[in-house]
Short mmCIF file of C-alpha atoms in Angstrom, two decimals:
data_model
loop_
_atom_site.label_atom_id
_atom_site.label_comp_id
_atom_site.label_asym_id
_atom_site.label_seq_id
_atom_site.Cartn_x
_atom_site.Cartn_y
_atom_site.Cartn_z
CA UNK A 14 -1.95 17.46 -29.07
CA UNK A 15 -2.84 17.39 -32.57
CA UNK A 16 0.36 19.54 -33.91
CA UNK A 17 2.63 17.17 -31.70
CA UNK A 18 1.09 14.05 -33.48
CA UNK A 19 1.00 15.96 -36.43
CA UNK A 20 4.91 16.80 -36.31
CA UNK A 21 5.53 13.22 -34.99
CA UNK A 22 3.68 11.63 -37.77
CA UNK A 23 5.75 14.07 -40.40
CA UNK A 24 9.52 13.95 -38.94
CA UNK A 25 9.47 10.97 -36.88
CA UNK A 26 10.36 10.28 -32.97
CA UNK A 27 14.04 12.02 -31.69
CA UNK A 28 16.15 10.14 -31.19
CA UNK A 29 16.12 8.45 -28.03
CA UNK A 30 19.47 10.15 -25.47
CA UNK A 31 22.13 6.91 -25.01
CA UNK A 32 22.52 5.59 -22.13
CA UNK A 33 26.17 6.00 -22.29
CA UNK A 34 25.80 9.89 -22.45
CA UNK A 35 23.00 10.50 -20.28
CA UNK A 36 21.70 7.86 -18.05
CA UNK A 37 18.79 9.52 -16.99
CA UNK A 38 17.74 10.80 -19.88
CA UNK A 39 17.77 7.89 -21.32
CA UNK A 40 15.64 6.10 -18.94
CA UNK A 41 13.43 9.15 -18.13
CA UNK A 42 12.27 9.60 -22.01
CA UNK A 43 12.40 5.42 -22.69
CA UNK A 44 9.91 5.00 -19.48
CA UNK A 45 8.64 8.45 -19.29
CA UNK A 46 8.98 9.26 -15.73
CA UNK A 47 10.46 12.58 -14.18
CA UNK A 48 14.24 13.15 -14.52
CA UNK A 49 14.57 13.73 -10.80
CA UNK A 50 12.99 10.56 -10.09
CA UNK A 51 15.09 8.63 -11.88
CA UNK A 52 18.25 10.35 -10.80
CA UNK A 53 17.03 9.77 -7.11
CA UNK A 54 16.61 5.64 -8.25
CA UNK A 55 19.53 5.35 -10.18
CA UNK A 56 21.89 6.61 -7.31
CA UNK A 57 20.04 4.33 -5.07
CA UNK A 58 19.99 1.37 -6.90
CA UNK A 59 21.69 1.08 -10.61
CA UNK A 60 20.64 0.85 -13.79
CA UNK A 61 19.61 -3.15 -13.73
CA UNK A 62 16.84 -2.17 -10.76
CA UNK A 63 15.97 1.40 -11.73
CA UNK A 64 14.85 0.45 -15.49
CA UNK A 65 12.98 -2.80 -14.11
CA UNK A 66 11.22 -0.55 -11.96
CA UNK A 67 10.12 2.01 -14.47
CA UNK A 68 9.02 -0.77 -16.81
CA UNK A 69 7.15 -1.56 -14.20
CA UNK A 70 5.16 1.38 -13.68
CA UNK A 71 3.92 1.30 -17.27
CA UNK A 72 2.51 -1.95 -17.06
CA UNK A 73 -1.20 -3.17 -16.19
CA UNK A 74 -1.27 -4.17 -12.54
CA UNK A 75 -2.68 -7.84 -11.90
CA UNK A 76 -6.62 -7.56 -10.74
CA UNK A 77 -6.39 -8.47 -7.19
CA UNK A 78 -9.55 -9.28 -4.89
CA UNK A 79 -9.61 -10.31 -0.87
CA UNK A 80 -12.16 -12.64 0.01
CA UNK A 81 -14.84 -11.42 2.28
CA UNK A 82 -14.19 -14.26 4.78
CA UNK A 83 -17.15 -13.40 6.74
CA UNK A 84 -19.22 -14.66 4.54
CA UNK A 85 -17.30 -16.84 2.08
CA UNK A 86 -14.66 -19.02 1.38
CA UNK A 87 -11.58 -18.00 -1.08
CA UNK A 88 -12.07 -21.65 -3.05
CA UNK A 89 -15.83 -20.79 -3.28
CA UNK A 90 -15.51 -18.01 -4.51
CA UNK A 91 -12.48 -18.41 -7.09
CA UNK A 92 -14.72 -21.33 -8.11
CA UNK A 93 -17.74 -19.09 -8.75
CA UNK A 94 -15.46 -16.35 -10.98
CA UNK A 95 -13.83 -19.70 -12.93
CA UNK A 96 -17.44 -20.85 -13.76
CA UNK A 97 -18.12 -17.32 -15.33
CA UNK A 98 -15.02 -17.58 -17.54
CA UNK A 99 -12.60 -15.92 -15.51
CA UNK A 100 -8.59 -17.02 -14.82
CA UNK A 101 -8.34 -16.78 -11.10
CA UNK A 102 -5.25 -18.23 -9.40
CA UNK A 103 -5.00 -17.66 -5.77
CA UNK A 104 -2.36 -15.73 -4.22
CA UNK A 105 1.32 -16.18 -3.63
CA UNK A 106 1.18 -13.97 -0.09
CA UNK A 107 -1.95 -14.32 1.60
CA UNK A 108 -4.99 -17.16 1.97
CA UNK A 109 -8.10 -14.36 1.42
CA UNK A 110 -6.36 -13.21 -1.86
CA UNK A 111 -7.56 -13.73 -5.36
CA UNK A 112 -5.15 -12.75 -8.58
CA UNK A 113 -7.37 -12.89 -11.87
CA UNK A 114 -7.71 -11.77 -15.51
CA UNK A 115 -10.63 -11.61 -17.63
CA UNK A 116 -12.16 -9.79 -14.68
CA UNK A 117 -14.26 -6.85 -16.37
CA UNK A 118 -17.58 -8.18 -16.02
CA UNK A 119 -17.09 -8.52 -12.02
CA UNK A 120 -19.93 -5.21 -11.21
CA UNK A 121 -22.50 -7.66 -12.74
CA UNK A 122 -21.36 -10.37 -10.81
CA UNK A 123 -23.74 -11.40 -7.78
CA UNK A 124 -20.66 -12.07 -5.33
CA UNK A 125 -19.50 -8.69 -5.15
CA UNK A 126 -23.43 -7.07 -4.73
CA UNK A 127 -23.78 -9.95 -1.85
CA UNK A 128 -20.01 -8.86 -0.57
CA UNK A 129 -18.41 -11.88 -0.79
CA UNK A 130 -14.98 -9.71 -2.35
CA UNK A 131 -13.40 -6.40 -2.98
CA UNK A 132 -10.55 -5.03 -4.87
CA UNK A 133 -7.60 -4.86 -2.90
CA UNK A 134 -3.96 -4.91 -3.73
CA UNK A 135 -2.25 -7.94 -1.89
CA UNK A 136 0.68 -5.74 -0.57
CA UNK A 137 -2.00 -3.84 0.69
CA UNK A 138 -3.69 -7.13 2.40
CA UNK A 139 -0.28 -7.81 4.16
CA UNK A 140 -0.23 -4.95 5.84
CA UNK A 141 -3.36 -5.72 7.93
CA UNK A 142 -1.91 -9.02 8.76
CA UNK A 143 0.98 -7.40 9.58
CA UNK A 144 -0.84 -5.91 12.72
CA UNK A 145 -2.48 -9.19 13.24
CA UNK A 146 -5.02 -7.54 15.63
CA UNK A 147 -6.91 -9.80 18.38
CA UNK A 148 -10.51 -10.41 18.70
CA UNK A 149 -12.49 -7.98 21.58
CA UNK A 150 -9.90 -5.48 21.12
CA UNK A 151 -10.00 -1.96 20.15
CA UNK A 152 -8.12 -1.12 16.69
CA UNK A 153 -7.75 2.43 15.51
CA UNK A 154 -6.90 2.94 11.35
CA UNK A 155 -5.77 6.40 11.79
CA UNK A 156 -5.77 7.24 8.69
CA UNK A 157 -8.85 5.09 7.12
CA UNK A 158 -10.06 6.41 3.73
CA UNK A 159 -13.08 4.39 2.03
CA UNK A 160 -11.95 1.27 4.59
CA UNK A 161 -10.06 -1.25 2.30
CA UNK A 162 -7.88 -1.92 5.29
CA UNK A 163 -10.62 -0.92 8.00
CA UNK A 164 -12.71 -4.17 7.02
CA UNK A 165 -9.79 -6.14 6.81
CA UNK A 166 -8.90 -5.23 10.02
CA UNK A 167 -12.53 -6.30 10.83
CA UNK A 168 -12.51 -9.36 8.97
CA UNK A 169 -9.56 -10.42 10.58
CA UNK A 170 -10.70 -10.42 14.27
CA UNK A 171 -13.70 -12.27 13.15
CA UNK A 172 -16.02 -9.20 13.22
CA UNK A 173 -15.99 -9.12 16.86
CA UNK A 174 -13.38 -6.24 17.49
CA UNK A 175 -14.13 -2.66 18.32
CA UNK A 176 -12.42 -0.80 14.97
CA UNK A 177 -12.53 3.33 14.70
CA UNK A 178 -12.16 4.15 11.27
CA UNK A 179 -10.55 7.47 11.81
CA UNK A 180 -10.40 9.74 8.47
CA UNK A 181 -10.17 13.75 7.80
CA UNK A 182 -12.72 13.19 4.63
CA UNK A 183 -16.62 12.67 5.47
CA UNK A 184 -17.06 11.72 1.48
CA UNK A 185 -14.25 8.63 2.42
CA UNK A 186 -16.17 7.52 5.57
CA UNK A 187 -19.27 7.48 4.23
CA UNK A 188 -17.97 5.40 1.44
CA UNK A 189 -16.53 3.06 4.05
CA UNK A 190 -20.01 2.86 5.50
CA UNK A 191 -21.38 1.35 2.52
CA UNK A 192 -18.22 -1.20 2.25
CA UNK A 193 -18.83 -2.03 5.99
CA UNK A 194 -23.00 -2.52 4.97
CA UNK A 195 -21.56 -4.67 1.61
CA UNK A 196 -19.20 -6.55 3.78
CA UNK A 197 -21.80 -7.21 6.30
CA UNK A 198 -19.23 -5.99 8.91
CA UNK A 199 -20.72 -4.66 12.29
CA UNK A 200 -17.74 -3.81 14.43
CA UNK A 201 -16.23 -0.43 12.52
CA UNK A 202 -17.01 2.80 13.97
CA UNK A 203 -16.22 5.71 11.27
CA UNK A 204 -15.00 9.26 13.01
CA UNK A 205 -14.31 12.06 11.13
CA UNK A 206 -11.39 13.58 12.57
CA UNK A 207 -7.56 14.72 12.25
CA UNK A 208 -5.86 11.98 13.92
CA UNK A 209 -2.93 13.87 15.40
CA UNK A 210 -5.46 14.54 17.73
CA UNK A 211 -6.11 10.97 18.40
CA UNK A 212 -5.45 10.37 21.78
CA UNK A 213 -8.54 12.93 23.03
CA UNK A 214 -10.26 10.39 20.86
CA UNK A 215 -10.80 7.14 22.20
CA UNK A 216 -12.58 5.79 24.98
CA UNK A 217 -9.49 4.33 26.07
CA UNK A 218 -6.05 3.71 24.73
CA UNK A 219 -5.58 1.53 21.67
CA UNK A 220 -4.59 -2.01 21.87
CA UNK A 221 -3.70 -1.60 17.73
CA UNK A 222 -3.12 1.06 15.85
CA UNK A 223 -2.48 1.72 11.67
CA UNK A 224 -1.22 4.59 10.57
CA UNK A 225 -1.28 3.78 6.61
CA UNK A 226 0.22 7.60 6.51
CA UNK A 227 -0.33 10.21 3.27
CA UNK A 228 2.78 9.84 1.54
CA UNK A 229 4.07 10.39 -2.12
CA UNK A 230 2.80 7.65 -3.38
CA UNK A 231 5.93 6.46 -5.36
CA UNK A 232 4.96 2.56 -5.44
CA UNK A 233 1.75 3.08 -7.30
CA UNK A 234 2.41 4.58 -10.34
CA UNK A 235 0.85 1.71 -12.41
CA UNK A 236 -2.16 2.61 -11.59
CA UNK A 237 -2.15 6.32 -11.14
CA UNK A 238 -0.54 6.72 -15.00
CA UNK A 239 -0.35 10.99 -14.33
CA UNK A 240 0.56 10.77 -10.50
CA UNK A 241 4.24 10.88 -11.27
CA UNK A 242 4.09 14.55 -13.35
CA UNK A 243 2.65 15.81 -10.34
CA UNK A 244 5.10 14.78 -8.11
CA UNK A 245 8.13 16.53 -6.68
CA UNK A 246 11.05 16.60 -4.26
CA UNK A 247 9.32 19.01 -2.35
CA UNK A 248 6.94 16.31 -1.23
CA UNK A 249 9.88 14.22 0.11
CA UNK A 250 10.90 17.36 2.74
CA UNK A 251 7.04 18.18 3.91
CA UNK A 252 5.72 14.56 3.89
CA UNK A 253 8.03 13.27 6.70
CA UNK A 254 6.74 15.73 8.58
CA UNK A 255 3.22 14.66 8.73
CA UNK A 256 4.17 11.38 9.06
CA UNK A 257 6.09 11.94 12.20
CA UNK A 258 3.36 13.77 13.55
CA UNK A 259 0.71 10.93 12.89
CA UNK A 260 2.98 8.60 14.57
CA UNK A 261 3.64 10.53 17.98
CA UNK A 262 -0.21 10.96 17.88
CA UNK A 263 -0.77 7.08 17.51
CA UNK A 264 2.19 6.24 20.45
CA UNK A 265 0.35 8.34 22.60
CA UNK A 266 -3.04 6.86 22.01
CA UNK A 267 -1.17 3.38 22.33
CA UNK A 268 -1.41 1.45 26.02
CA UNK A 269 1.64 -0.17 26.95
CA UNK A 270 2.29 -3.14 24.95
CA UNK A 271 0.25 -2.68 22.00
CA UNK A 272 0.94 -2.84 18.71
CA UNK A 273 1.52 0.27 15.80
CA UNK A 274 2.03 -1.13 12.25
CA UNK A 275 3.36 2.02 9.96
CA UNK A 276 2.74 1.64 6.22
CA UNK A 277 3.11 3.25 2.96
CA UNK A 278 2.82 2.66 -0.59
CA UNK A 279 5.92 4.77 -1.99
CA UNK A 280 9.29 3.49 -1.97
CA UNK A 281 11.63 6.63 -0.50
CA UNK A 282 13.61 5.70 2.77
CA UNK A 283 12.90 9.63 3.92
CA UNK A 284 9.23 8.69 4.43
CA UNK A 285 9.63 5.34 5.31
CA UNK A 286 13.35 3.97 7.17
CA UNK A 287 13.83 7.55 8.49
CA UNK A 288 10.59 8.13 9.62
CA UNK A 289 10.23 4.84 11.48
CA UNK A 290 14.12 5.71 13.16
CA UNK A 291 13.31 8.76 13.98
CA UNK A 292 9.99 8.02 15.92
CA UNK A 293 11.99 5.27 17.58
CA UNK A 294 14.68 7.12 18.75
CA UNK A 295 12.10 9.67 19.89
CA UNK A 296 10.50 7.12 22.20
CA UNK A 297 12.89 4.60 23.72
CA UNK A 298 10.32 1.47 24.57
CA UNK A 299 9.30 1.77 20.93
CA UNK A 300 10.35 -1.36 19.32
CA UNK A 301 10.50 -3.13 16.24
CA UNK A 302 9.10 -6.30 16.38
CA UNK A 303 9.14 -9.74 13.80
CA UNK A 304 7.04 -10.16 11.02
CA UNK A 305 7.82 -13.32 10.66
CA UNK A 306 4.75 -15.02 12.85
CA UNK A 307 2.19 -12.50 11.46
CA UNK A 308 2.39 -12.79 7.54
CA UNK A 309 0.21 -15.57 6.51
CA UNK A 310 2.90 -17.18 3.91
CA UNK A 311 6.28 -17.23 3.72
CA UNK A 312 8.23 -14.74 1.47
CA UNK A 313 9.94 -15.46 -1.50
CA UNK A 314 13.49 -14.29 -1.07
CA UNK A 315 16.04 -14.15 1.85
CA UNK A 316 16.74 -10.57 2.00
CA UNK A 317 12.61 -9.90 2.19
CA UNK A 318 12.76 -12.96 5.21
CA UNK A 319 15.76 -11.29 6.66
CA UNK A 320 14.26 -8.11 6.42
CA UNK A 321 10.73 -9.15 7.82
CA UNK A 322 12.61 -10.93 10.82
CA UNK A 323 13.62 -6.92 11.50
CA UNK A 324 9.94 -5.84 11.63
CA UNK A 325 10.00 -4.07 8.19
CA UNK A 326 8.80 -5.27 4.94
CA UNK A 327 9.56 -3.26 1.49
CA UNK A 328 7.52 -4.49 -1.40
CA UNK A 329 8.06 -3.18 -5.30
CA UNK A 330 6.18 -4.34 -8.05
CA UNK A 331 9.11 -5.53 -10.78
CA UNK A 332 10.23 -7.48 -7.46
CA UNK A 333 7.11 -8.96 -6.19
CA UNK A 334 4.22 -8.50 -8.56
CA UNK A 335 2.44 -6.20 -5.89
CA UNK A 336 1.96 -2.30 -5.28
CA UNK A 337 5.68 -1.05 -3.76
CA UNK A 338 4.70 -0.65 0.34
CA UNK A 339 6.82 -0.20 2.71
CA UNK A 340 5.37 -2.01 6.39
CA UNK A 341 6.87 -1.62 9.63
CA UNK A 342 5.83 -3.41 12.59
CA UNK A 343 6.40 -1.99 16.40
CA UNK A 344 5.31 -2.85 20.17
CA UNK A 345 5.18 -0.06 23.10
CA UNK A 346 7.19 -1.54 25.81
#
C-alpha cells in the first residue's frame, strides 16, 4: 500500500477511461465497483440510473432507528434524542421509524439500554409490515439472524403472537435472545435449524411466514464498503437455488390461506422476479397479493404504487434513500 501511494503521490492518478470509449470502465474506476457489475447495470438500466446507483453505494447511509413500540412512543423518543443534541426527523415510510444524524453517542444513551429503539434500515422495517401478521397467530422468520425483523414481527402483533425465530447460526439466535430480553419481547421462540426442513418443524402449519432469503447482497453496498470485491456472477447461478428451496419449504409449512412475504436486500431480478415466478408457477394457488393496505404510508412515486398494487416492492437507495430490497407479498389459496 505504501509503494502504490508512493507512486501515486510521485506520477499522479491515470487518467480516468472516457465514457465515450469504455462505458464501464469509466464508471467501474470513477465509483470503484466490479466491471461485471456495472456491465450487468448498465444493460439493465443506462448510464443516468447505473452511475446514480454507484454514487450511491459510496455514500454514508442515513442512521435509521425503529421505535420499540412496546414500550415507547416514536415522538417520545425522537424528543428524548433532540434534547441530547441530536437531528432526528421521523420517517418518510413507516410511523415506528426514526432518520437522524449526530447519532454517535446513542450506546450511552439510556433509551437504547432500557430498549426503547434499535438500528434498523427502514426498507428493512417495510418488509415486516409487508406481512402485516395478526395477533394470536403463529409467524415463522425462516431465516432470522440476530432478530431485527423477528421483534418487529413481535412488536407488530402487540407481543401477543407465537413467533419461531428459525436460524442455521446458534451465535445469531443467541444474539436475538438478548434483543428479545432488550426489547422486552416475550412471544419469540429461537430454533436453531435449516429451514428447508421447516415443515417437520412446527407444531402446526404457519399462519405467516418470512423468508428474508441469503442472497448477494447487491443493495447494501453502502454499508458493507468490501462486499462488492467479493462478489461474483457465480453467486447469481447458485443463490436462486437456495432461494427456491427456502420457499417450497415455507409453502409447505404454510396452511391454506396464509401469508409468505419473500424479501431481499440485492437488486438482481434472478434472485428476486425469477425466483418469486418460478415458485409461483410451481404451485398454482400461490398468489401475489396487494401491498397497498399493508404499508403504513403511501409511496412516493407511481411506478413504486403501481408496482406495490402487484404485491412486489423494489427499493434502491439513489431512488428512495433506503437499503435496495426487493419485497414480495403472496397468499396460499
Amino acid at each position: 500500500v505504501n509503494a502504490d501511494l508512493r507512486r501515486l503521490a510521485r506520477e499522479g492518478w491515470p487518467p480516468l477511461p472516457r465514457y465515450e470509449d469504455d462505458p464501464v470502465a469509466h464508471l467501474a474506476v470513477k465509483h470503484a465497483h466490479p466491471p461485471w457489475l456495472v456491465a450487468r447495470w448498465l444493460a439493465r438500466w443506462g448510464r443516468e440510473w447505473t452511475e446514480a446507483l454507484c454514487r450511491a453505494d459510496n455514500e454514508r447511509p442515513p442512521l435509521a432507528l425503529r421505535v420499540n413500540t412496546l414500550k415507547q412512543d416514536a415522538v417520545r423518543v425522537q424528543d428524548a434524542l433532540r434534547a441530547a443534541g441530536a437531528a432526528v426527523q421521523p420517517s418518510a415510510y413507516v410511523p415506528e421509524g426514526l432518520i437522524g444524524e449526530g447519532l454517535s453517542f446513542l450506546e450511552e444513551l439510556e433509551g437504547l439500554r432500557e430498549g426503547w429503539f434499535l438500528f434498523q434500515d427502514e426498507g428493512s422495517m417495510l418488509v415486516s409490515h409487508a406481512l402485516a401478521p395478526a395477533a394470536e397467530s403463529l409467524i415463522v422468520d425462516a431465516c432470522a439472524g440476530v432478530g431485527t425483523k423477528t421483534t418487529h414481527l413481535a412488536q407488530l402483533t402487540g407481543d401477543r403472537g407465537e413467533v419461531l425465530a428459525v436460524d442455521l447460526r446458534p451465535a445469531k439466535l443467541k444474539l436475538l435472545e438478548e434483543n428479545c430480553r432488550r426489547l422486552g419481547i416475550g412471544s419469540v421462540r429461537p430454533l436453531a435449524a435449516d429451514a428447508r426442513e421447516l415443515p417437520g418443524l412446527l407444531p402446526r402449519p404457519a399462519d405467516y411466514v418470512l423468508v428474508d432469503a441469503p442472497c448477494s447482497g447487491f443493495g447494501v453496498l453502502r454499508r458493507r464498503a468490501d462486499a462488492r470485491w467479493r462478489k461474483s456472477p457465480e453467486q447469481l447461478r447458485s443463490l436462486p437455488r437456495l432461494q427456491l428451496e427456502l420457499l417450497e419449504a415455507a409453502y409447505a409449512a404454510l396452511k391454506p390461506g396464509g401469508v409468505l412475504v419473500y424479501s431481499t436486500c440485492t437488486t438482481e431480478p434472478e434472485e428476486n422476479e425469477e425466483v418469486v415466478a418460478e415458485i409461483c408457477a410451481r404451485h398454482r394457488d400461490l398468489r401475489a397479493e396487494s401491498l397497498e393496505d399493508f404499508l403504513p404510508r403511501p409511496l412516493p412515486r407511481e411506478e413504486d404504487r403501481r408496482l406495490a398494487a402487484q404485491g412486489q416492492l423494489r427499493l434502491y437507495p439513489h431512488v428512495h434513500g433506503t437499503d435496495g430490497f426487493f419485497i414480495a407479498r403472496l397468499r396460499k389459496a
